[in-house]
Coordinates of C-alpha atoms in Angstrom, one line a residue:
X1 CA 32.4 -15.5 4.7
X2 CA 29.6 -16.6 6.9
X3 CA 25.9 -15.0 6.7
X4 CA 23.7 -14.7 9.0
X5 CA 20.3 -15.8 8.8
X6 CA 17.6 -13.5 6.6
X7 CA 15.4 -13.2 10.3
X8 CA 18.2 -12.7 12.2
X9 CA 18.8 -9.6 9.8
X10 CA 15.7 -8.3 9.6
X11 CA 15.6 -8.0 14.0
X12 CA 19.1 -6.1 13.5
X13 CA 17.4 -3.8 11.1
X14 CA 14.4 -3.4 13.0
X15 CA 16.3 -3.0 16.5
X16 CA 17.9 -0.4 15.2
X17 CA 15.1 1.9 13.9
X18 CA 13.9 5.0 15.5
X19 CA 10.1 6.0 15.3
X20 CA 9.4 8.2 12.4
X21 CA 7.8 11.7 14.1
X22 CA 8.1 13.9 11.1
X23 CA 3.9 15.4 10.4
X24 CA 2.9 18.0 8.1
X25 CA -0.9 18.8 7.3
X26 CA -1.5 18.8 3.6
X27 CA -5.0 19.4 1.6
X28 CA -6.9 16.5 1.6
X29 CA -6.9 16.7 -2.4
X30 CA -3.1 16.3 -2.2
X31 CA -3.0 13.1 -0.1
X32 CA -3.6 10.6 -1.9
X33 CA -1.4 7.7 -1.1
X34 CA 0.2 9.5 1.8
X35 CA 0.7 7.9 4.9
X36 CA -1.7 9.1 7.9
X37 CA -0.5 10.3 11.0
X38 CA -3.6 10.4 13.4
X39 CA -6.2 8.2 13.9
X40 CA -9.4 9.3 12.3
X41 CA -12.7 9.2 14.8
X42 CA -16.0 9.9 14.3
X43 CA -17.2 12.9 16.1
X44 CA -21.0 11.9 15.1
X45 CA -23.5 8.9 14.9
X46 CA -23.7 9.3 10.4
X47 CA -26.2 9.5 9.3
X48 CA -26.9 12.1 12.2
X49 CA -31.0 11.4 11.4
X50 CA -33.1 9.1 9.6
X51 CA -32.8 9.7 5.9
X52 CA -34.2 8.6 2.3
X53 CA -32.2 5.7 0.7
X54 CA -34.2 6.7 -2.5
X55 CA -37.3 8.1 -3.3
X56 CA -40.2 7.8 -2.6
X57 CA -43.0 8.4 -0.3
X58 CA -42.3 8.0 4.1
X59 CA -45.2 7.0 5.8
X60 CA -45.6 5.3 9.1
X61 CA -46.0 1.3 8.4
X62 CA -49.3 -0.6 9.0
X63 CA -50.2 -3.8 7.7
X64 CA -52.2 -4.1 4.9
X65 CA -52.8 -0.1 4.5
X66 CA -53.5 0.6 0.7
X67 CA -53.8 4.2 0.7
X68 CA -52.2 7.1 2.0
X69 CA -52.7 11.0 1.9
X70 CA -50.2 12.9 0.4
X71 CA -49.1 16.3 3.1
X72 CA -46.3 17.7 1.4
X73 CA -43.3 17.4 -0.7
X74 CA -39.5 17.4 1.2
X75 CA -36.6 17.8 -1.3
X76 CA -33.3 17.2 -0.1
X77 CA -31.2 19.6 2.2
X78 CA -34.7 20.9 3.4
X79 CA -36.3 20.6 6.6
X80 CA -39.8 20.7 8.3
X81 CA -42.0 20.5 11.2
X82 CA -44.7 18.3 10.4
X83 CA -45.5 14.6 12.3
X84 CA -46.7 11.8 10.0
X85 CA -50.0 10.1 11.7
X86 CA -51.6 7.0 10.3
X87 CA -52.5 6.6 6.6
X88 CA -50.4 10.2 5.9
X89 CA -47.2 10.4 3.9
X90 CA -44.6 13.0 2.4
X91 CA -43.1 12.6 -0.9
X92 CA -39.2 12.3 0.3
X93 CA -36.1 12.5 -2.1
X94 CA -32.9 10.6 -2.1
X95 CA -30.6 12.0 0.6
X96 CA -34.2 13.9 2.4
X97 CA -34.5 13.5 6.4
X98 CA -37.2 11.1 7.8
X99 CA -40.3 12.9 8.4
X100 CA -40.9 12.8 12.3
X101 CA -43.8 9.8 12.9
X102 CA -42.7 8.1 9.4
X103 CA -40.6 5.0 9.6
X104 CA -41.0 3.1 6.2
X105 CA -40.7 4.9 2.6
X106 CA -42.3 3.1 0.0
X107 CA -40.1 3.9 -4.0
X108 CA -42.0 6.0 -6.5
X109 CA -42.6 3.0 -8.6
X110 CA -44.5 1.0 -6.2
X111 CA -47.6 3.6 -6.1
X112 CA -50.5 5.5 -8.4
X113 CA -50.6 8.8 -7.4
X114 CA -54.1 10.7 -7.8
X115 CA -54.2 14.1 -6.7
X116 CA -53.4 14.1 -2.8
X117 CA -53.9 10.0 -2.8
X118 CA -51.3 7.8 -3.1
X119 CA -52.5 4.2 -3.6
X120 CA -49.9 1.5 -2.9
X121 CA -49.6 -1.1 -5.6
X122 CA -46.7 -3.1 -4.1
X123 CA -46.2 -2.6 -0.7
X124 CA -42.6 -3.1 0.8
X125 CA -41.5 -4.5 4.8
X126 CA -41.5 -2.2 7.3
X127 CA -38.3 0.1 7.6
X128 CA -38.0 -0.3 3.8
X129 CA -35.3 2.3 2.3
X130 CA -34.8 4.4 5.7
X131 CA -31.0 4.8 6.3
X132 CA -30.9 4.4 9.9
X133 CA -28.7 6.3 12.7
X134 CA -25.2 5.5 12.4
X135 CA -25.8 3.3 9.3
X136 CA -22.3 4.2 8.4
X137 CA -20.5 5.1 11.2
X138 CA -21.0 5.6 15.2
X139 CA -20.1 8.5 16.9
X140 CA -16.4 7.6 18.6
X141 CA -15.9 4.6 16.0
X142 CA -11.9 4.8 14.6
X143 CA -12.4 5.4 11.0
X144 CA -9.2 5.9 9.6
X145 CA -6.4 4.2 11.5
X146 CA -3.0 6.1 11.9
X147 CA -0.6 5.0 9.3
X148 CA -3.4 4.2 6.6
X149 CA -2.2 4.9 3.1
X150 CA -4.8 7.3 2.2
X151 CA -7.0 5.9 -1.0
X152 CA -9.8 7.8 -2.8
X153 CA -12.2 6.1 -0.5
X154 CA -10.4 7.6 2.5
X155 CA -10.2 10.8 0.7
X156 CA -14.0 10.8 0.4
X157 CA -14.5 9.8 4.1
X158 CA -12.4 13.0 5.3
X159 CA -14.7 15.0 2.8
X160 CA -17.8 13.9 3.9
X161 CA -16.6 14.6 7.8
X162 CA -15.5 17.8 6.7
X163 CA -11.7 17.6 7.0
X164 CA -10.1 19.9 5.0
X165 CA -6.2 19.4 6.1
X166 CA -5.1 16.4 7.3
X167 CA -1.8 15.5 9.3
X168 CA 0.5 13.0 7.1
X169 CA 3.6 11.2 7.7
X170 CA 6.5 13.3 6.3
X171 CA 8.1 11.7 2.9
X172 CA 11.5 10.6 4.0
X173 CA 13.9 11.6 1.2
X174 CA 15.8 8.7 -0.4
X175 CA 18.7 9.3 -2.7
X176 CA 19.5 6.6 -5.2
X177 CA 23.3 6.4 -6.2
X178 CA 24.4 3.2 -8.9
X179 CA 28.3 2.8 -9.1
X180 CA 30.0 0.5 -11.5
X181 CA 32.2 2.2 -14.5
X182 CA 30.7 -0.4 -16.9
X183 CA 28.0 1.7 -16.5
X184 CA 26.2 4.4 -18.1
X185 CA 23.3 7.0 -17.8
X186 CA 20.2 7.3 -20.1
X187 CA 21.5 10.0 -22.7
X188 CA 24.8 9.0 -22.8
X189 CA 26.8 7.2 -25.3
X190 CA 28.2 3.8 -24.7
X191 CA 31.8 3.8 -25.9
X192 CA 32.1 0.2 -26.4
X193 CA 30.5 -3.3 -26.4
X194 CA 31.7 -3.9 -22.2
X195 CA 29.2 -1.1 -21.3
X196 CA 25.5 -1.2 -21.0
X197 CA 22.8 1.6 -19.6
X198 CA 22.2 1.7 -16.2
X199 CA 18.4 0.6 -14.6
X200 CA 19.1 0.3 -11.3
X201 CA 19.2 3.4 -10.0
X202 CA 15.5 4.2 -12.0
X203 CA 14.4 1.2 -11.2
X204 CA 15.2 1.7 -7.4
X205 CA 13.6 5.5 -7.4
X206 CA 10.5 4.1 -8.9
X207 CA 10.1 1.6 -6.5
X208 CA 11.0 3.5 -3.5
X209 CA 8.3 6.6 -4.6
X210 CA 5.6 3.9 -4.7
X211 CA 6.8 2.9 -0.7
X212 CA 5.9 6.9 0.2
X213 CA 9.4 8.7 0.0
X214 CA 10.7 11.3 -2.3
X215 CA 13.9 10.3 -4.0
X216 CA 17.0 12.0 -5.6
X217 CA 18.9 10.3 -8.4
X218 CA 22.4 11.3 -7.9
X219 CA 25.2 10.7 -10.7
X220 CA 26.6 7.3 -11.9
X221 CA 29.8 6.5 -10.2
X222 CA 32.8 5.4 -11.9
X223 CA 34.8 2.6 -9.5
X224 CA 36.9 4.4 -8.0
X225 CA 37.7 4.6 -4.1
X226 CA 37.8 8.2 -3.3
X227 CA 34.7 9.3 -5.8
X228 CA 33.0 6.5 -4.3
X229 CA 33.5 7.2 -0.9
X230 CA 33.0 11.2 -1.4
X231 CA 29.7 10.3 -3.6
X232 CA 28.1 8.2 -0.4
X233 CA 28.8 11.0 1.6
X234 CA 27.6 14.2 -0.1
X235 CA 24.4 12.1 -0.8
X236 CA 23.6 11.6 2.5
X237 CA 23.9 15.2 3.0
X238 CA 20.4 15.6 1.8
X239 CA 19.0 12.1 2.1
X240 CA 17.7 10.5 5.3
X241 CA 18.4 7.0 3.5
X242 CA 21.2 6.1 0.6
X243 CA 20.8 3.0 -1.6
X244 CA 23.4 2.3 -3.4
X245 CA 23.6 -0.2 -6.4
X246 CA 26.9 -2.3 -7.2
X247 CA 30.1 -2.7 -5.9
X248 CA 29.5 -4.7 -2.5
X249 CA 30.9 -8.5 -3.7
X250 CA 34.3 -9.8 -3.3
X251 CA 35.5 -8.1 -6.1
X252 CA 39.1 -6.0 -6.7
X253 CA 36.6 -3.1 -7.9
X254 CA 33.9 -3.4 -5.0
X255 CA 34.4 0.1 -3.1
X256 CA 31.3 0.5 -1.6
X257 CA 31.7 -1.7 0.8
X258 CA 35.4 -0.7 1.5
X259 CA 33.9 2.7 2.0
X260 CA 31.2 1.9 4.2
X261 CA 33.1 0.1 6.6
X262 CA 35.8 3.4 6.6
X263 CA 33.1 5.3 7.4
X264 CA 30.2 4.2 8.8
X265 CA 28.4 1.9 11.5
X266 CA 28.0 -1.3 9.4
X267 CA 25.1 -3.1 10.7
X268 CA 25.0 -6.3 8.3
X269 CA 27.1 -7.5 6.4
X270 CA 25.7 -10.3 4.6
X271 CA 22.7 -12.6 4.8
X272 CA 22.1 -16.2 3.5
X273 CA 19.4 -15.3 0.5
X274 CA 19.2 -15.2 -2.9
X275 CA 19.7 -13.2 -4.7
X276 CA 21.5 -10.3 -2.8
X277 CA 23.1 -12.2 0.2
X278 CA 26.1 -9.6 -0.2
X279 CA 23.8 -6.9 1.2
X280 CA 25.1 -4.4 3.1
X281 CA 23.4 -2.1 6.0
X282 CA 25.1 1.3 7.5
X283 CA 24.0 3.9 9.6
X284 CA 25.4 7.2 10.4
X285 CA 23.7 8.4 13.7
X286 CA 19.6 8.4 11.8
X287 CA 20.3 8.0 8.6
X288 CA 20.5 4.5 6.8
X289 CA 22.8 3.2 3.4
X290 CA 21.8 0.6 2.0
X291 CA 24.0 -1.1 -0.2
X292 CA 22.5 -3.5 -2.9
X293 CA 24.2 -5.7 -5.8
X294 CA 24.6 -4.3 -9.3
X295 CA 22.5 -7.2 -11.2
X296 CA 19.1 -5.4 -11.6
X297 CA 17.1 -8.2 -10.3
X298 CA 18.9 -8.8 -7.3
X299 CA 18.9 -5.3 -6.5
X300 CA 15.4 -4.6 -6.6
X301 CA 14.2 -7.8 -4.6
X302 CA 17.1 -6.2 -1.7
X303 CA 14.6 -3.4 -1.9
X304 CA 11.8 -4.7 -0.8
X305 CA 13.6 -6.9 1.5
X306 CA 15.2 -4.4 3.5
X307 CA 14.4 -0.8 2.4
X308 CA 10.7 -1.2 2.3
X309 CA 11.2 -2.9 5.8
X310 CA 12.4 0.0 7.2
X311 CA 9.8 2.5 5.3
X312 CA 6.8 0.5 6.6
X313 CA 8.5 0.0 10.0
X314 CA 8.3 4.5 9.8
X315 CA 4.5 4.2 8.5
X316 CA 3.4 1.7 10.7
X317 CA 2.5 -0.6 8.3
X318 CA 3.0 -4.4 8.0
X319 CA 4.9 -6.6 5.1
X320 CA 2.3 -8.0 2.8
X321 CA 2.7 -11.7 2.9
X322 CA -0.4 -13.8 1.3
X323 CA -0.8 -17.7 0.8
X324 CA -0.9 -19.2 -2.5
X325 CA -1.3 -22.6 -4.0
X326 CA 1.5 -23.5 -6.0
X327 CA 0.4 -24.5 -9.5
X328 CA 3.6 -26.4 -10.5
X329 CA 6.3 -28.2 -9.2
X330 CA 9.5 -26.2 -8.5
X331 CA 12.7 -27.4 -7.8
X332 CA 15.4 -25.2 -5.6
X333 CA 18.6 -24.2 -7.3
X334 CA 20.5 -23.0 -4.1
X335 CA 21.1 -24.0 -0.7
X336 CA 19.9 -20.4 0.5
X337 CA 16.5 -18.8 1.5
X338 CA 15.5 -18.1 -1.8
X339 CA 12.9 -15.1 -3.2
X340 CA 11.7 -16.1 -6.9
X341 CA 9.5 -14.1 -8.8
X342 CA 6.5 -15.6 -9.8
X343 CA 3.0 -14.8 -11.3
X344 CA -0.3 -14.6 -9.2
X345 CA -3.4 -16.4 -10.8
X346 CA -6.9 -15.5 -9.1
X347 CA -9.1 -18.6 -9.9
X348 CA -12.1 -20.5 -8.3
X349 CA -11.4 -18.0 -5.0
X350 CA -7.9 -18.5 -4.9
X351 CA -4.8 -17.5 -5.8
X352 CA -2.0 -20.1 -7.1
X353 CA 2.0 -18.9 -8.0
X354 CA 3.4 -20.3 -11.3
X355 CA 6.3 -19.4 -13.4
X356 CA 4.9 -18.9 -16.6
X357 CA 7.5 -16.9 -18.9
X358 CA 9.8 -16.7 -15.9
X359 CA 13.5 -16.9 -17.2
X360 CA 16.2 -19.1 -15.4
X361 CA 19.8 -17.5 -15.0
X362 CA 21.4 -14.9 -13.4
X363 CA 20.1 -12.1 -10.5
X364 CA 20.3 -9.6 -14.1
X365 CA 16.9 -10.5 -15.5
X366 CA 14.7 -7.4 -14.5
X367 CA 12.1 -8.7 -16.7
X368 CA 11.2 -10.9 -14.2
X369 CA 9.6 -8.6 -12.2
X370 CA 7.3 -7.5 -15.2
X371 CA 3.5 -8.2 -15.2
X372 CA 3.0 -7.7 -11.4
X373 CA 5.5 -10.6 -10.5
X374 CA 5.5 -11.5 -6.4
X375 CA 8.1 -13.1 -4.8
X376 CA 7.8 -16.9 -3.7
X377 CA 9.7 -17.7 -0.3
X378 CA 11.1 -21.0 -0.7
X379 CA 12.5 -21.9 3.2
X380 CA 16.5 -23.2 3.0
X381 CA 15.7 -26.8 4.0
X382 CA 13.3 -27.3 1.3
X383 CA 14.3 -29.5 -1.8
X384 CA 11.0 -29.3 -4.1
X385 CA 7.9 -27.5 -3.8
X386 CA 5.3 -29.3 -5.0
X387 CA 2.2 -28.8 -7.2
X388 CA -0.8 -28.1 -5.1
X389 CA 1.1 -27.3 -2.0
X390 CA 0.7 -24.1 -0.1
X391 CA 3.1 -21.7 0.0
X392 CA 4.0 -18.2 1.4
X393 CA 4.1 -15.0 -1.2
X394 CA 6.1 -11.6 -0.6
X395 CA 4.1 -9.2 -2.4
X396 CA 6.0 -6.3 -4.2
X397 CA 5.1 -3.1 -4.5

């Protein structure tokens, strides 16, 4: 058969999506890593007032002063009415308001105190350790931008503006179905030496909650026609996406695919990758199946090349490509856009791709993907890439 290009997929797939409206408000202590649905704006100039960066005493700055007469003591949270004239000062605290008249706060270290005197020893530069207005945000400055996945320093920021409950993204509900009868589940016993323990469909879930959806793990399928085509059905039942592992080659056994073109809108059928360029794409009116190869490898790259597509595409986010410098030379195996997994060094400021450990061999190696392995995009025209030369990185999740 022919395939169609990987880009030329990817604008089907993206054509065809529908903006994700589904909001609920949670408690800011449960969204971490949930996708926000509102942008985020400061109602206030923060700090609001002048205030302490540490303590210390605030006094209002003149050159060459060396003393200074001590009014009063202002612990934080407190307030008062007093205005700071020359050669005064108030002992301020770490968080304390700016005395009205005072514009420079000189640390506790940097003084002898004597009674009500406070004789400066080392004297700092005007404005020393005042947090000014809006030091850390402006009043109508976009904070948090819709779609952000919330992290603990977003967490914090809705704490200090007060937000309790915050609108998120609802989790779309992903059910992950593997099919192959020389398959089997995690408890059960293998019968004989043809049959091995299924990763694919864990593999798949894990990935797909670390995208922002809530999956399902439905039952291994044996390959069979009518189980697999009542199995793809019932899923989707419950699920807003299906992924499906195994059973979309050329195969005698390869249902899925006979079931998804019985049954559903197929919107690819095929790209020229590798691995996975016997992917499969359905709808059924909203709802998506996606239906990856059986090797383990090959399935999980699919993921990220198509199913984490449309998951960002519903949280507004974009694919994380980087640049890297390639730190060997590699040589293409396949006349296809190809997506090896590689290693990401950090050194002297930048990052370089090798293949240190990688294994050459079939789309089954999962291990591949171990240690935080990326994906290097090696173009279809391209014979050798080679050491030193920049290159483009898919990041996976």
């Amino acid at each position: 058969m022919e395939f169609m290009s990987y880009e030329d997929s990817l604008k089907i797939l993206k054509d065809s999506i529908v903006k994700w409206d589904r909001v609920e408000k949670v408690a800011i202590t449960q969204a971490l890593d949930r996708h926000i649905a509102i942008d985020i704006i400061a109602k206030d100039n923060y700090p609001k007032h002048q205030t302490s960066a540490m303590d210390g005493y605030a006094f209002k700055f003149q050159e060459d002063i060396k003393e200074l007469e001590l009014l009063a003591d202002l612990p934080a949270g407190s307030n008062n009415t007093i205005t700071i004239k020359n050669n005064e000062c108030i002992k301020t605290f770490t968080g304390s308001l700016i005395t009205q008249g005072a514009d420079t706060l000189i640390p506790i270290e940097n003084v002898k105190v004597e009674g009500k005197k406070v004789r400066i020893i080392n004297p700092v530069k005007k404005g020393f350790a005042i947090r000014k207005i809006g030091e850390s945000y402006k009043k109508d400055e976009i904070l948090i931008k819709k779609g952000t996945k919330l992290g603990y320093a977003d967490i914090a920021l809705l704490a200090e503006l007060g937000v309790f409950h915050v609108s998120v993204f609802v989790k779309p509900k992903v059910a992950v179905l593997a099919t192959g009868s020389e398959i089997k589940d995690l408890g059960e016993q293998l019968e004989n030496e043809a049959q091995i323990y299924s990763s694919n469909h864990i593999g798949i879930a894990m990935m797909v909650n670390k995208m922002g959806a809530d999956t399902m793990i439905c039952e291994i399928v044996k390959d069979e026609p009518e189980l697999v085509k009542n199995s793809i059905i019932n899923a989707l039942k419950s699920a807003d996406i299906l992924i499906t592992t195994g059973g979309v080659s050329v195969g005698d056994y390869d249902f899925v695919k006979t079931a998804l073109k019985d049954e559903f809108d197929v919107i690819i059928n095929g790209a020229f990758i590798k691995p996975g360029r016997h992917i499969k794409i359905a709808k059924n009116k909203e709802k998506y199946i996606f239906a990856l190869p059986g090797f383990p490898y090959s399935a999980m790259v699919m993921c990220v090349l198509y199913v984490r597509v449309l998951l960002n595409s519903w949280f507004l986010q974009d694919e994380p490509y980087i640049k890297a410098i390639m730190d060997e030379t590699y040589d293409k195996r396949s006349p296809f856009l190809e997506f090896t997994a590689v290693n990401l060094e950090y050194k002297n400021g930048n990052v370089y791709a090798n293949l240190n450990g990688k294994k050459f061999g079939s789309s089954a190696i999962v291990n591949n993907l171990s240690n935080k392995a990326a994906l290097l995009v090696v173009p279809k025209d391209t014979k050798t890439i080679q050491k030193g030369e920049i290159v483009d990185i898919l990041l996976m999740v």
